[in-house]
Amino acid sequence: MDGSPVDVFGRPMGALRISLTDRCNLRCRYCMPEEEYAWLPRQDLLTFEEIEQLTEVFVSLGADKVRLTGGEPLLRRDVPELVRRLSGLPGVKDLAMTTNGVLLARHAESLREAGLHRLTISLDTLRPDRFTSMTRRGTHGEVLAGINAAVATGLTDLKIDTVVLRGFNSDELAELIEFGKSVSAEVRFIEYMDVGGATGWTPEKVFSRAEILETLSQEYGSCEELRKNDTAPADRFRLPDGTVFGIISSTTQPFCATCDRSRLTADGMWLRCLYAMTGTDLRTPLRSGASHDELRDLITGVWQQRRDRGAVERVSERANGQVFVSLESLKRDPHLEMHTRGG
């Protein structure tokens, strides 16, 4: 889009992730290991009308790819109504959602009817006992039912996101590939990321891109890397039988140089990087009556000063023994939590 701003490294504004809630119905050890958190005040959460207004502004600046996230977005009431609003906005070329799948079976049909374009479902293991150990919840069957419902409803272009942890599910890669084939979904393996002080991240738990490729090559034969023609975080590979899968290797091979994504929290804090320590409050000017053009100017000015390269910087910080965010800091500021900023 003409007039789209670029940041100090020449990166345009291309993708917007919108968190609908900081709440989740799982407690995955790599994301939300604590049972209770400092939750966002309910009155601060953006209404669907406010989300629509801000999305219109971002789309006018070139953010034509919109993804609804959480926490768990399907915990938010009447999400299909928001999907209907956003799918009808001129300029939204791609409207997607990331969900843990627990509530998907009851919402899949209404999401498709509302105009959702794509769906990504998180599934780290095919084994119920491992799922319970990782999530502290016994809802593995609900996730599988949600995936089947999405397929039956006709939601196409499904993706399955799997965070790979050494010694937990790193022996299930081929099984997950086969499951993906059975439901016509592309599996994307995600390196375990250092995202906060509560998760107990250590480099020893990271099962790297190189190890994922080696494991799958031993099982299937050579993995052919496909030419990349977009700014999506996953690099894609093709197995000898034609099956395509992805790897998001933000820990060992950060992709900051081409990152065009930013995040809007459920209470209207705009973050330009997953690792950002601060953001820009858009809720206050919006509720104070700022016009579309005033919001557009505000967002443009901030983006033009963007120099975030969080994943690259974390590599050197880890080498120096620095912790991204301490547990004490997380308890003081909910915006520092990954489940608040949309992962």
PDB file of N, CA and C in Angstrom, residues 36 38 87 99 109 129 152 187 209 219 225 233 250 275-276 280 291 301 323-325 343:
ATOM      1  N   GLU A  36      -2.046 -18.652  38.712  1.00  0.00           N
ATOM      2  CA  GLU A  36      -2.626 -17.313  38.804  1.00  0.00           C
ATOM      3  C   GLU A  36      -1.607 -16.268  38.371  1.00  0.00           C
ATOM      4  N   ALA A  38      -1.173 -11.735  37.285  1.00  0.00           N
ATOM      5  CA  ALA A  38      -1.729 -10.390  37.406  1.00  0.00           C
ATOM      6  C   ALA A  38      -2.540 -10.136  36.144  1.00  0.00           C
ATOM      7  N   SER A  87     -13.448  -9.452   9.028  1.00  0.00           N
ATOM      8  CA  SER A  87     -13.390 -10.038   7.690  1.00  0.00           C
ATOM      9  C   SER A  87     -14.053  -9.143   6.652  1.00  0.00           C
ATOM     10  N   THR A  99      -5.369 -20.871  18.104  1.00  0.00           N
ATOM     11  CA  THR A  99      -6.131 -21.359  19.243  1.00  0.00           C
ATOM     12  C   THR A  99      -5.510 -22.640  19.776  1.00  0.00           C
ATOM     13  N   GLU A 109     -17.752 -24.054  13.146  1.00  0.00           N
ATOM     14  CA  GLU A 109     -18.693 -23.721  12.076  1.00  0.00           C
ATOM     15  C   GLU A 109     -19.001 -22.231  12.048  1.00  0.00           C
ATOM     16  N   ASP A 129      -1.188 -38.511  28.093  1.00  0.00           N
ATOM     17  CA  ASP A 129      -0.468 -38.373  29.351  1.00  0.00           C
ATOM     18  C   ASP A 129       0.546 -37.240  29.283  1.00  0.00           C
ATOM     19  N   ALA A 152     -14.110 -30.942   9.346  1.00  0.00           N
ATOM     20  CA  ALA A 152     -15.470 -31.264   8.907  1.00  0.00           C
ATOM     21  C   ALA A 152     -16.242 -30.025   8.484  1.00  0.00           C
ATOM     22  N   VAL A 187       2.154 -29.015   9.515  1.00  0.00           N
ATOM     23  CA  VAL A 187       2.747 -28.952  10.849  1.00  0.00           C
ATOM     24  C   VAL A 187       3.915 -27.974  10.831  1.00  0.00           C
ATOM     25  N   ARG A 209      16.482 -26.320  15.067  1.00  0.00           N
ATOM     26  CA  ARG A 209      16.108 -26.503  13.657  1.00  0.00           C
ATOM     27  C   ARG A 209      16.950 -27.599  13.017  1.00  0.00           C
ATOM     28  N   GLU A 219      14.069 -40.243   9.083  1.00  0.00           N
ATOM     29  CA  GLU A 219      12.797 -40.953   8.980  1.00  0.00           C
ATOM     30  C   GLU A 219      12.281 -41.011   7.545  1.00  0.00           C
ATOM     31  N   GLU A 225      14.412 -27.542   1.237  1.00  0.00           N
ATOM     32  CA  GLU A 225      13.929 -26.234   1.674  1.00  0.00           C
ATOM     33  C   GLU A 225      13.279 -25.520   0.504  1.00  0.00           C
ATOM     34  N   PRO A 233       7.079 -16.243   9.710  1.00  0.00           N
ATOM     35  CA  PRO A 233       8.200 -16.678  10.544  1.00  0.00           C
ATOM     36  C   PRO A 233       8.732 -18.072  10.222  1.00  0.00           C
ATOM     37  N   SER A 250      13.309 -19.251  15.815  1.00  0.00           N
ATOM     38  CA  SER A 250      13.634 -17.928  16.344  1.00  0.00           C
ATOM     39  C   SER A 250      14.682 -17.959  17.442  1.00  0.00           C
ATOM     40  N   TYR A 275       9.652  -9.416  22.192  1.00  0.00           N
ATOM     41  CA  TYR A 275      10.507  -9.228  23.361  1.00  0.00           C
ATOM     42  C   TYR A 275      10.504  -7.785  23.889  1.00  0.00           C
ATOM     43  N   ALA A 276       9.644  -6.940  23.349  1.00  0.00           N
ATOM     44  CA  ALA A 276       9.645  -5.534  23.752  1.00  0.00           C
ATOM     45  C   ALA A 276       9.347  -5.379  25.241  1.00  0.00           C
ATOM     46  N   THR A 280       3.177   1.129  23.298  1.00  0.00           N
ATOM     47  CA  THR A 280       2.451   2.384  23.146  1.00  0.00           C
ATOM     48  C   THR A 280       0.979   2.155  23.468  1.00  0.00           C
ATOM     49  N   SER A 291      -9.203  10.824  16.385  1.00  0.00           N
ATOM     50  CA  SER A 291      -9.761  10.483  15.080  1.00  0.00           C
ATOM     51  C   SER A 291      -8.912   9.409  14.394  1.00  0.00           C
ATOM     52  N   GLY A 301       4.313   7.529  13.335  1.00  0.00           N
ATOM     53  CA  GLY A 301       5.493   8.113  13.962  1.00  0.00           C
ATOM     54  C   GLY A 301       6.253   7.120  14.815  1.00  0.00           C
ATOM     55  N   VAL A 323      18.631 -12.599  32.103  1.00  0.00           N
ATOM     56  CA  VAL A 323      17.281 -13.154  32.050  1.00  0.00           C
ATOM     57  C   VAL A 323      16.383 -12.145  31.348  1.00  0.00           C
ATOM     58  N   PHE A 324      15.551 -12.629  30.433  1.00  0.00           N
ATOM     59  CA  PHE A 324      14.674 -11.723  29.682  1.00  0.00           C
ATOM     60  C   PHE A 324      13.791 -10.929  30.636  1.00  0.00           C
ATOM     61  N   VAL A 325      12.987 -11.616  31.424  1.00  0.00           N
ATOM     62  CA  VAL A 325      12.113 -10.966  32.394  1.00  0.00           C
ATOM     63  C   VAL A 325      12.089 -11.813  33.653  1.00  0.00           C
ATOM     64  N   GLY A 343       1.938 -14.010  22.116  1.00  0.00           N
ATOM     65  CA  GLY A 343       2.908 -15.021  21.711  1.00  0.00           C
ATOM     66  C   GLY A 343       3.507 -14.835  20.333  1.00  0.00           C
TER      67      GLY A 343
END
